[in-house]
Amino acid sequence: MGRGRKIGVAGIAIATSIAGTGIGNTQGAETSSLPVVDLNLSTKFQSDNNKDLDPISKGTTTSLSEIASLFILSETNSQRLSFSASGSLKAEDDPVTGTSTGFADPSVRLNYSRATSDAAFDVSAFYREADVNNTIFDDLLRPEDLIADPGTLRTYGGDVELSYGLASPLGFTIYAGTTIREYQDTIDPELSDNTSDRYGASLNFRFSPVTQVGLNADWTEYRDEGIDAFDRTEASYSVSLSHELRNDLRLTGSLGYTDGETTEIGEDPTYDEQFASLGLRQGVANGAYTAGLSFLERSNQSDRVSLDLGREMELPAGALSFGVELTQTDSSDLELLGSLDWTQELPQGVISVFFDQSITSNSDNEDTQLSRLSVDYQHQINTVSSFTLAMDLSRTKDAGTGTIDGRTRANFSAIYSHELTQDWNLNMGYERRQYDEVGGDKAESDSVFLTLTRGFSIGF
């Protein structure tokens, strides 16, 4: 365990101990609901003609898994505790390694939150192991997650946040977090173990019910343990403003700078950034209009300016939000980015579409355009049967110096679900996966699966 990992865990422990004494029972008598315990047991058979998404398939892999998942929830009027865990016992017949058995895909998550009229506290911890080819389904998608590789990714860490003075003229927020990613049996050299530690503090001044000013400080430390191992530290300081004008019009803004230092070969040992943003949000009867302008000046990368416009709408049987962003850097042409989030209930089902494009940074701190499209359609055939179609398309391409190789990952699935009894469910389906790297490998796989699930709900 490296020094940074110890610091990250220590930071969370310190913040947790502070929070334990910082939030008292300022509300009245606690009222609580009985804890809820859900247990699901599944038997899954799957056959995949190219499990590892190799350019040339090595053969068909079949597996039989016994999957267990547990969810526990306990709530009161001021506290919420949730715990989830899952894993499987898997027997697999692989065309290269032969027959094997073992424990697979463990996942554990713990969340605790407490809130009073003037304070809030949140803490979470997580652990997960999964095939690298399945990390694309994570909520927080990184450019390197699109790499197809037969290895395994282990991710674990935690976060803690304490806010005090939420209803007072002067308040503060502190947070700490760490995320550790470890790869096993991978081939691509871009997949390297790394650790990210985050710390922050802010003072919030509420001059009136409609005006708030914040003084913010954030620190990050990123360590990469790959072939070209490096450390990168950043300290960011900013002032933020939120002011509500007349007729539900809100003005927000920020101004700040960042000092950075890196040990990466070929990079400047120190660099700095200056940033500013201004935003408007106009509430209307069925949602809101939004607009924003931001500037970023960097000593080690191209400067960037962005303009975005958006709309949020409440629909009679759903919700819709969409936006466009124009981004210009010194080293690239004007980029047009878009976003869409739409959910609509139908007479016999529901459809949801999510689309998002953004300029982010990869592990080498290079500008990367990350795009993602997800479409999900669920159709209720009758009271006991349903049909689901889902598609997920993710793509990266260079958005700066032209040194990044573009990648595309696509997944399509069709699932038929049937409720055998009140507790037993049968699912059968088909999944198609594709991988494409510009100037490099292309791969595809097809799989079919059958799952029998038994659910238990335990009340106290």
Short mmCIF file of C-alpha atoms in Angstrom, two decimals:
data_model
loop_
_atom_site.label_atom_id
_atom_site.label_comp_id
_atom_site.label_asym_id
_atom_site.label_seq_id
_atom_site.Cartn_x
_atom_site.Cartn_y
_atom_site.Cartn_z
CA MET A 1 0.00 0.00 0.00
CA GLY A 2 1.43 3.35 -1.06
CA ARG A 3 1.64 6.54 0.94
CA GLY A 4 -1.24 8.15 -0.96
CA ARG A 5 -3.64 5.33 -0.15
CA LYS A 6 -2.87 5.68 3.56
CA ILE A 7 -3.49 9.42 3.35
CA GLY A 8 -6.82 8.89 1.60
CA VAL A 9 -8.09 6.42 4.19
CA ALA A 10 -6.80 8.59 7.02
CA GLY A 11 -8.56 11.64 5.62
CA ILE A 12 -11.88 9.82 5.55
CA ALA A 13 -11.37 8.51 9.09
CA ILE A 14 -10.59 11.99 10.43
CA ALA A 15 -13.58 13.56 8.72
CA THR A 16 -15.83 10.78 10.01
CA SER A 17 -14.69 11.30 13.59
CA ILE A 18 -15.30 15.05 13.29
CA ALA A 19 -18.76 14.44 11.89
CA GLY A 20 -19.60 12.06 14.70
CA THR A 21 -19.41 14.93 17.17
CA GLY A 22 -20.65 17.66 14.80
CA ILE A 23 -24.27 16.63 14.27
CA GLY A 24 -26.41 16.37 17.33
CA ASN A 25 -29.97 15.24 17.69
CA THR A 26 -31.44 18.69 17.06
CA GLN A 27 -34.73 17.33 15.78
CA GLY A 28 -37.56 15.90 17.79
CA ALA A 29 -38.09 12.27 18.68
CA GLU A 30 -36.90 9.84 16.04
CA THR A 31 -39.54 8.09 13.97
CA SER A 32 -38.47 5.08 11.96
CA SER A 33 -39.81 2.47 9.60
CA LEU A 34 -38.96 -1.18 9.95
CA PRO A 35 -35.77 -2.31 8.16
CA VAL A 36 -36.24 -3.83 4.73
CA VAL A 37 -34.21 -6.85 3.65
CA ASP A 38 -34.33 -8.12 0.06
CA LEU A 39 -32.52 -11.29 -0.98
CA ASN A 40 -32.36 -12.57 -4.57
CA LEU A 41 -30.96 -15.93 -5.64
CA SER A 42 -30.40 -16.58 -9.34
CA THR A 43 -29.22 -19.43 -11.50
CA LYS A 44 -27.79 -18.23 -14.82
CA PHE A 45 -26.65 -20.16 -17.87
CA GLN A 46 -24.75 -18.22 -20.56
CA SER A 47 -23.00 -19.03 -23.81
CA ASP A 48 -20.72 -16.41 -25.46
CA ASN A 49 -18.87 -16.94 -28.74
CA ASN A 50 -16.20 -14.31 -27.93
CA LYS A 51 -16.20 -13.54 -24.22
CA ASP A 52 -12.92 -11.54 -24.21
CA LEU A 53 -13.83 -9.48 -27.31
CA ASP A 54 -10.73 -10.64 -29.18
CA PRO A 55 -10.27 -9.56 -32.82
CA ILE A 56 -10.38 -13.26 -33.71
CA SER A 57 -12.55 -15.37 -31.44
CA LYS A 58 -10.83 -18.28 -29.68
CA GLY A 59 -14.11 -20.16 -29.34
CA THR A 60 -17.30 -20.32 -27.32
CA THR A 61 -17.34 -19.94 -23.54
CA THR A 62 -20.19 -21.44 -21.52
CA SER A 63 -20.83 -20.76 -17.84
CA LEU A 64 -23.24 -21.66 -15.08
CA SER A 65 -23.52 -19.23 -12.16
CA GLU A 66 -25.29 -19.19 -8.82
CA ILE A 67 -25.75 -15.50 -8.04
CA ALA A 68 -26.76 -14.04 -4.67
CA SER A 69 -27.60 -10.39 -4.01
CA LEU A 70 -28.60 -8.77 -0.72
CA PHE A 71 -30.04 -5.31 -0.04
CA ILE A 72 -30.74 -3.86 3.43
CA LEU A 73 -32.38 -0.49 4.07
CA SER A 74 -33.11 1.21 7.40
CA GLU A 75 -34.58 4.73 7.58
CA THR A 76 -35.72 7.21 10.21
CA ASN A 77 -36.86 10.81 9.77
CA SER A 78 -33.21 12.00 9.96
CA GLN A 79 -31.03 8.98 9.06
CA ARG A 80 -30.69 6.50 6.22
CA LEU A 81 -28.52 3.38 6.17
CA SER A 82 -28.27 1.10 3.14
CA PHE A 83 -26.11 -1.92 2.43
CA SER A 84 -25.88 -4.03 -0.71
CA ALA A 85 -23.74 -7.01 -1.59
CA SER A 86 -23.62 -9.49 -4.44
CA GLY A 87 -21.44 -12.24 -5.85
CA SER A 88 -21.60 -15.55 -7.67
CA LEU A 89 -20.24 -19.05 -7.68
CA LYS A 90 -19.34 -19.75 -11.31
CA ALA A 91 -18.39 -22.85 -13.26
CA GLU A 92 -16.95 -21.97 -16.66
CA ASP A 93 -15.74 -23.86 -19.70
CA ASP A 94 -13.27 -21.66 -21.61
CA PRO A 95 -11.77 -22.66 -24.99
CA VAL A 96 -8.26 -21.64 -23.82
CA THR A 97 -8.07 -22.27 -20.06
CA GLY A 98 -10.52 -25.17 -19.90
CA THR A 99 -12.94 -25.81 -17.05
CA SER A 100 -12.71 -23.72 -13.88
CA THR A 101 -14.81 -22.90 -10.84
CA GLY A 102 -14.64 -20.09 -8.33
CA PHE A 103 -16.15 -17.00 -6.76
CA ALA A 104 -16.75 -14.16 -9.22
CA ASP A 105 -17.95 -10.55 -9.47
CA PRO A 106 -18.06 -9.59 -5.76
CA SER A 107 -19.59 -6.20 -5.04
CA VAL A 108 -20.25 -4.44 -1.71
CA ARG A 109 -21.58 -0.93 -1.03
CA LEU A 110 -22.41 0.83 2.26
CA ASN A 111 -24.07 4.26 2.54
CA TYR A 112 -25.02 6.21 5.64
CA SER A 113 -26.53 9.71 5.77
CA ARG A 114 -27.83 11.88 8.57
CA ALA A 115 -29.53 15.27 8.26
CA THR A 116 -30.94 17.84 10.66
CA SER A 117 -32.34 21.29 10.02
CA ASP A 118 -28.85 22.82 10.03
CA ALA A 119 -26.40 20.01 9.25
CA ALA A 120 -25.88 16.99 7.03
CA PHE A 121 -23.44 14.08 7.03
CA ASP A 122 -22.85 11.43 4.35
CA VAL A 123 -20.38 8.56 4.25
CA SER A 124 -20.03 5.70 1.78
CA ALA A 125 -17.66 2.83 1.05
CA PHE A 126 -17.56 0.40 -1.86
CA TYR A 127 -15.71 -2.60 -3.29
CA ARG A 128 -16.20 -4.24 -6.67
CA GLU A 129 -14.51 -6.76 -8.96
CA ALA A 130 -15.60 -7.19 -12.58
CA ASP A 131 -14.29 -8.03 -16.02
CA VAL A 132 -12.69 -5.04 -17.71
CA ASN A 133 -15.15 -5.53 -20.57
CA ASN A 134 -18.04 -4.82 -18.18
CA THR A 135 -16.79 -1.54 -16.67
CA ILE A 136 -18.51 0.38 -19.46
CA PHE A 137 -21.74 0.04 -17.50
CA ASP A 138 -20.41 2.12 -14.60
CA ASP A 139 -22.17 5.41 -13.94
CA LEU A 140 -18.87 7.31 -13.86
CA LEU A 141 -17.39 6.45 -17.26
CA ARG A 142 -13.73 7.19 -17.96
CA PRO A 143 -12.06 7.22 -21.41
CA GLU A 144 -9.91 4.17 -20.55
CA ASP A 145 -13.04 2.17 -19.66
CA LEU A 146 -13.75 1.73 -23.36
CA ILE A 147 -10.63 -0.43 -23.82
CA ALA A 148 -11.49 -4.09 -24.49
CA ASP A 149 -9.29 -6.43 -22.45
CA PRO A 150 -9.67 -9.95 -20.98
CA GLY A 151 -8.44 -8.87 -17.52
CA THR A 152 -10.21 -7.96 -14.29
CA LEU A 153 -10.69 -4.58 -12.62
CA ARG A 154 -10.89 -4.21 -8.84
CA THR A 155 -12.27 -0.86 -7.64
CA TYR A 156 -12.67 0.22 -4.03
CA GLY A 157 -12.69 3.33 -1.88
CA GLY A 158 -14.94 5.68 0.03
CA ASP A 159 -16.23 9.22 0.49
CA VAL A 160 -17.31 11.32 3.45
CA GLU A 161 -18.90 14.78 3.56
CA LEU A 162 -20.01 17.01 6.43
CA SER A 163 -22.01 20.23 6.07
CA TYR A 164 -22.85 22.49 8.98
CA GLY A 165 -24.77 25.76 9.10
CA LEU A 166 -27.15 24.93 6.24
CA ALA A 167 -29.71 27.41 7.54
CA SER A 168 -27.27 29.88 9.13
CA PRO A 169 -25.60 33.04 7.82
CA LEU A 170 -22.24 31.24 7.93
CA GLY A 171 -21.76 27.56 7.15
CA PHE A 172 -19.05 25.19 6.03
CA THR A 173 -18.60 21.93 4.15
CA ILE A 174 -15.67 19.52 4.24
CA TYR A 175 -15.19 16.30 2.30
CA ALA A 176 -12.63 13.59 1.65
CA GLY A 177 -12.59 10.65 -0.70
CA THR A 178 -10.38 8.03 -2.29
CA THR A 179 -10.81 5.68 -5.27
CA ILE A 180 -8.37 2.85 -6.02
CA ARG A 181 -8.39 0.92 -9.30
CA GLU A 182 -6.31 -2.25 -9.63
CA TYR A 183 -6.05 -4.35 -12.80
CA GLN A 184 -5.27 -8.06 -12.95
CA ASP A 185 -4.24 -10.19 -15.95
CA THR A 186 -4.65 -7.31 -18.42
CA ILE A 187 -2.81 -6.92 -21.73
CA ASP A 188 -3.23 -3.27 -22.76
CA PRO A 189 -0.48 -1.09 -21.17
CA GLU A 190 -2.92 1.82 -20.86
CA LEU A 191 -4.72 -0.12 -18.12
CA SER A 192 -2.54 0.59 -15.09
CA ASP A 193 -3.23 0.65 -11.35
CA ASN A 194 -4.05 4.12 -10.08
CA THR A 195 -5.24 5.94 -6.98
CA SER A 196 -7.16 9.20 -6.74
CA ASP A 197 -7.49 11.07 -3.43
CA ARG A 198 -9.79 14.07 -3.06
CA TYR A 199 -10.15 16.65 -0.27
CA GLY A 200 -12.10 19.86 -0.07
CA ALA A 201 -13.48 22.58 2.19
CA SER A 202 -15.76 25.54 1.63
CA LEU A 203 -17.13 28.48 3.63
CA ASN A 204 -20.65 29.57 2.69
CA PHE A 205 -21.83 33.11 3.42
CA ARG A 206 -25.59 33.67 3.20
CA PHE A 207 -26.01 37.42 3.01
CA SER A 208 -29.76 37.08 2.40
CA PRO A 209 -32.28 34.35 1.53
CA VAL A 210 -31.47 34.91 -2.17
CA THR A 211 -27.71 35.59 -2.12
CA GLN A 212 -24.91 33.17 -1.21
CA VAL A 213 -21.14 33.40 -1.65
CA GLY A 214 -18.75 30.50 -1.22
CA LEU A 215 -14.99 30.31 -0.66
CA ASN A 216 -13.81 26.91 -1.90
CA ALA A 217 -10.57 24.93 -1.72
CA ASP A 218 -10.09 21.52 -3.35
CA TRP A 219 -7.05 19.25 -3.43
CA THR A 220 -6.52 16.13 -5.55
CA GLU A 221 -3.66 13.67 -5.81
CA TYR A 222 -3.52 11.13 -8.64
CA ARG A 223 -0.94 8.34 -8.75
CA ASP A 224 -0.41 6.05 -11.71
CA GLU A 225 1.62 2.86 -11.25
CA GLY A 226 2.00 1.91 -14.90
CA ILE A 227 5.15 1.60 -17.00
CA ASP A 228 5.62 5.38 -16.91
CA ALA A 229 4.60 5.79 -13.27
CA PHE A 230 3.85 9.34 -12.17
CA ASP A 231 2.22 11.47 -9.48
CA ARG A 232 0.02 14.49 -10.14
CA THR A 233 -1.20 16.89 -7.45
CA GLU A 234 -3.54 19.84 -7.88
CA ALA A 235 -4.76 22.56 -5.51
CA SER A 236 -7.74 24.60 -6.67
CA TYR A 237 -9.14 27.76 -5.05
CA SER A 238 -12.30 29.57 -6.12
CA VAL A 239 -15.05 31.99 -5.22
CA SER A 240 -18.63 31.10 -6.15
CA LEU A 241 -21.80 33.20 -6.24
CA SER A 242 -25.49 32.32 -6.32
CA HIS A 243 -28.11 35.07 -6.48
CA GLU A 244 -31.82 34.76 -7.17
CA LEU A 245 -33.24 37.64 -9.18
CA ARG A 246 -36.90 38.38 -9.76
CA ASN A 247 -39.37 36.03 -11.45
CA ASP A 248 -37.49 32.82 -10.59
CA LEU A 249 -34.29 33.85 -12.39
CA ARG A 250 -31.09 32.62 -10.74
CA LEU A 251 -27.56 33.84 -11.47
CA THR A 252 -24.52 31.70 -10.65
CA GLY A 253 -20.83 32.29 -11.19
CA SER A 254 -17.35 31.19 -10.16
CA LEU A 255 -13.80 32.48 -10.44
CA GLY A 256 -10.62 30.67 -9.43
CA TYR A 257 -7.25 29.17 -10.23
CA THR A 258 -5.43 25.84 -9.94
CA ASP A 259 -1.80 25.06 -9.16
CA GLY A 260 -0.55 21.68 -10.36
CA GLU A 261 2.61 19.60 -10.11
CA THR A 262 3.50 16.35 -11.87
CA THR A 263 6.38 13.91 -12.06
CA GLU A 264 5.28 12.65 -15.50
CA ILE A 265 8.04 12.33 -18.10
CA GLY A 266 7.72 14.92 -20.84
CA GLU A 267 5.36 17.15 -18.83
CA ASP A 268 6.13 20.46 -17.15
CA PRO A 269 6.82 19.81 -13.45
CA THR A 270 4.48 22.68 -12.52
CA TYR A 271 1.50 24.20 -14.31
CA ASP A 272 -1.42 26.47 -13.54
CA GLU A 273 -4.97 27.12 -14.68
CA GLN A 274 -7.35 30.05 -14.38
CA PHE A 275 -11.08 29.49 -14.78
CA ALA A 276 -14.32 31.45 -14.69
CA SER A 277 -17.97 30.67 -15.36
CA LEU A 278 -21.31 32.46 -15.46
CA GLY A 279 -24.71 30.80 -15.57
CA LEU A 280 -28.39 31.74 -15.72
CA ARG A 281 -31.42 29.60 -14.89
CA GLN A 282 -34.91 30.87 -15.66
CA GLY A 283 -37.71 28.87 -14.10
CA VAL A 284 -40.96 28.57 -16.04
CA ALA A 285 -44.26 26.81 -15.44
CA ASN A 286 -43.16 23.42 -16.81
CA GLY A 287 -39.39 23.50 -16.15
CA ALA A 288 -36.54 25.91 -16.84
CA TYR A 289 -34.25 27.48 -19.43
CA THR A 290 -30.49 27.49 -18.75
CA ALA A 291 -27.47 29.24 -20.24
CA GLY A 292 -23.80 29.29 -19.32
CA LEU A 293 -20.44 30.67 -20.39
CA SER A 294 -17.09 29.36 -19.14
CA PHE A 295 -13.40 30.10 -19.69
CA LEU A 296 -10.35 27.95 -18.94
CA GLU A 297 -6.77 29.18 -19.42
CA ARG A 298 -4.05 26.53 -18.99
CA SER A 299 -0.27 26.70 -19.10
CA ASN A 300 0.19 23.03 -20.11
CA GLN A 301 -2.84 22.54 -22.41
CA SER A 302 -4.86 24.56 -24.87
CA ASP A 303 -7.13 27.30 -23.54
CA ARG A 304 -10.85 26.59 -23.78
CA VAL A 305 -14.04 28.67 -23.96
CA SER A 306 -17.53 27.13 -23.88
CA LEU A 307 -21.09 28.35 -24.35
CA ASP A 308 -24.05 26.15 -23.43
CA LEU A 309 -27.84 26.47 -23.71
CA GLY A 310 -30.38 24.08 -22.21
CA ARG A 311 -34.05 23.36 -21.55
CA GLU A 312 -35.72 21.28 -18.82
CA MET A 313 -39.36 20.21 -19.21
CA GLU A 314 -41.92 18.27 -17.21
CA LEU A 315 -44.12 16.23 -19.56
CA PRO A 316 -47.61 14.86 -18.82
CA ALA A 317 -46.20 11.34 -18.49
CA GLY A 318 -42.46 11.88 -18.36
CA ALA A 319 -39.58 14.36 -18.30
CA LEU A 320 -37.27 15.89 -20.91
CA SER A 321 -34.05 17.89 -20.72
CA PHE A 322 -31.69 18.76 -23.55
CA GLY A 323 -28.85 21.13 -24.31
CA VAL A 324 -26.15 22.19 -26.76
CA GLU A 325 -22.61 23.36 -26.05
CA LEU A 326 -20.13 25.16 -28.29
CA THR A 327 -16.50 24.60 -27.23
CA GLN A 328 -13.40 26.13 -28.77
CA THR A 329 -9.75 25.45 -27.89
CA ASP A 330 -6.54 26.90 -29.30
CA SER A 331 -5.56 23.58 -30.89
CA SER A 332 -8.89 22.35 -32.27
CA ASP A 333 -11.83 23.48 -34.36
CA LEU A 334 -15.11 24.64 -32.89
CA GLU A 335 -16.85 21.63 -31.33
CA LEU A 336 -20.63 21.24 -31.11
CA LEU A 337 -21.67 19.00 -28.20
CA GLY A 338 -25.14 17.90 -27.20
CA SER A 339 -27.06 16.28 -24.36
CA LEU A 340 -30.50 14.70 -24.01
CA ASP A 341 -32.32 12.97 -21.16
CA TRP A 342 -35.88 11.81 -21.96
CA THR A 343 -38.21 9.44 -20.15
CA GLN A 344 -41.75 8.77 -21.34
CA GLU A 345 -44.39 6.44 -19.98
CA LEU A 346 -46.34 4.59 -22.67
CA PRO A 347 -49.71 2.85 -22.49
CA GLN A 348 -47.95 -0.51 -22.04
CA GLY A 349 -44.41 0.37 -21.03
CA VAL A 350 -41.78 3.08 -20.84
CA ILE A 351 -39.00 4.41 -23.07
CA SER A 352 -35.90 6.31 -21.96
CA VAL A 353 -33.14 7.93 -24.01
CA PHE A 354 -29.92 9.36 -22.62
CA PHE A 355 -27.29 11.12 -24.74
CA ASP A 356 -24.31 13.10 -23.50
CA GLN A 357 -21.14 14.56 -24.99
CA SER A 358 -18.42 16.21 -22.94
CA ILE A 359 -14.76 17.20 -23.03
CA THR A 360 -12.96 15.37 -20.26
CA SER A 361 -9.39 14.27 -19.45
CA ASN A 362 -7.89 10.81 -19.72
CA SER A 363 -5.35 9.36 -17.28
CA ASP A 364 -2.58 11.36 -19.03
CA ASN A 365 -4.53 14.60 -18.53
CA GLU A 366 -5.19 14.94 -22.29
CA ASP A 367 -8.41 16.48 -23.64
CA THR A 368 -10.78 13.74 -24.79
CA GLN A 369 -14.28 13.97 -26.19
CA LEU A 370 -16.46 11.35 -24.52
CA SER A 371 -19.87 10.54 -26.02
CA ARG A 372 -22.51 8.14 -24.74
CA LEU A 373 -25.93 7.11 -26.04
CA SER A 374 -28.30 4.82 -24.15
CA VAL A 375 -31.76 3.74 -25.30
CA ASP A 376 -34.04 1.53 -23.21
CA TYR A 377 -37.52 0.36 -24.17
CA GLN A 378 -39.67 -1.78 -21.87
CA HIS A 379 -42.95 -3.26 -23.12
CA GLN A 380 -45.47 -4.91 -20.80
CA ILE A 381 -46.99 -7.79 -22.78
CA ASN A 382 -49.45 -8.78 -20.07
CA THR A 383 -49.63 -8.93 -16.28
CA VAL A 384 -46.84 -11.53 -16.03
CA SER A 385 -44.66 -10.98 -19.12
CA SER A 386 -42.53 -8.12 -20.45
CA PHE A 387 -39.99 -7.47 -23.18
CA THR A 388 -36.97 -5.14 -22.98
CA LEU A 389 -34.71 -3.75 -25.70
CA ALA A 390 -31.58 -1.85 -24.64
CA MET A 391 -28.68 -0.26 -26.49
CA ASP A 392 -25.56 1.44 -25.15
CA LEU A 393 -23.03 3.17 -27.41
CA SER A 394 -19.90 4.89 -26.04
CA ARG A 395 -17.16 6.62 -28.01
CA THR A 396 -13.95 8.57 -27.37
CA LYS A 397 -12.00 10.76 -29.74
CA ASP A 398 -9.23 13.33 -29.51
CA ALA A 399 -10.25 16.84 -28.49
CA GLY A 400 -6.86 18.52 -28.25
CA THR A 401 -3.38 17.73 -29.53
CA GLY A 402 -4.36 14.84 -31.81
CA THR A 403 -2.51 12.09 -29.91
CA ILE A 404 -5.50 10.08 -28.69
CA ASP A 405 -6.77 6.99 -30.52
CA GLY A 406 -10.55 6.93 -30.85
CA ARG A 407 -12.48 3.92 -29.52
CA THR A 408 -16.09 2.77 -29.78
CA ARG A 409 -17.96 0.26 -27.62
CA ALA A 410 -21.50 -0.84 -28.43
CA ASN A 411 -23.85 -3.19 -26.59
CA PHE A 412 -27.34 -4.36 -27.59
CA SER A 413 -29.60 -6.68 -25.62
CA ALA A 414 -33.09 -8.14 -25.95
CA ILE A 415 -34.65 -9.75 -22.86
CA TYR A 416 -37.94 -11.56 -22.32
CA SER A 417 -39.12 -11.75 -18.69
CA HIS A 418 -41.88 -13.96 -17.31
CA GLU A 419 -43.21 -14.11 -13.76
CA LEU A 420 -43.68 -17.79 -13.01
CA THR A 421 -45.07 -17.23 -9.51
CA GLN A 422 -45.11 -14.34 -7.07
CA ASP A 423 -41.50 -15.12 -6.10
CA TRP A 424 -40.05 -16.89 -9.16
CA ASN A 425 -39.01 -15.11 -12.38
CA LEU A 426 -37.61 -16.40 -15.67
CA ASN A 427 -35.47 -14.23 -17.97
CA MET A 428 -34.05 -15.22 -21.33
CA GLY A 429 -32.18 -13.01 -23.73
CA TYR A 430 -29.60 -12.20 -26.35
CA GLU A 431 -26.68 -9.75 -26.17
CA ARG A 432 -24.46 -8.34 -28.91
CA ARG A 433 -21.17 -6.53 -28.13
CA GLN A 434 -18.85 -4.66 -30.50
CA TYR A 435 -15.48 -2.95 -30.11
CA ASP A 436 -13.67 -0.74 -32.60
CA GLU A 437 -10.37 1.13 -32.24
CA VAL A 438 -9.39 3.64 -34.93
CA GLY A 439 -6.48 2.17 -36.88
CA GLY A 440 -6.50 -0.88 -34.64
CA ASP A 441 -8.53 -3.86 -33.53
CA LYS A 442 -12.18 -4.64 -34.19
CA ALA A 443 -14.10 -7.31 -32.34
CA GLU A 444 -17.64 -8.57 -31.80
CA SER A 445 -19.42 -11.18 -29.74
CA ASP A 446 -22.87 -12.76 -29.47
CA SER A 447 -24.26 -14.45 -26.39
CA VAL A 448 -27.49 -16.00 -25.14
CA PHE A 449 -28.52 -16.49 -21.53
CA LEU A 450 -31.23 -17.98 -19.34
CA THR A 451 -31.80 -16.89 -15.73
CA LEU A 452 -34.10 -18.27 -13.05
CA THR A 453 -34.52 -15.95 -10.05
CA ARG A 454 -36.10 -16.40 -6.62
CA GLY A 455 -36.74 -13.27 -4.56
CA PHE A 456 -37.22 -12.95 -0.82
CA SER A 457 -38.43 -9.86 1.00
CA ILE A 458 -38.02 -9.92 4.78
CA GLY A 459 -39.75 -7.36 6.99
CA PHE A 460 -39.34 -6.79 10.74
#
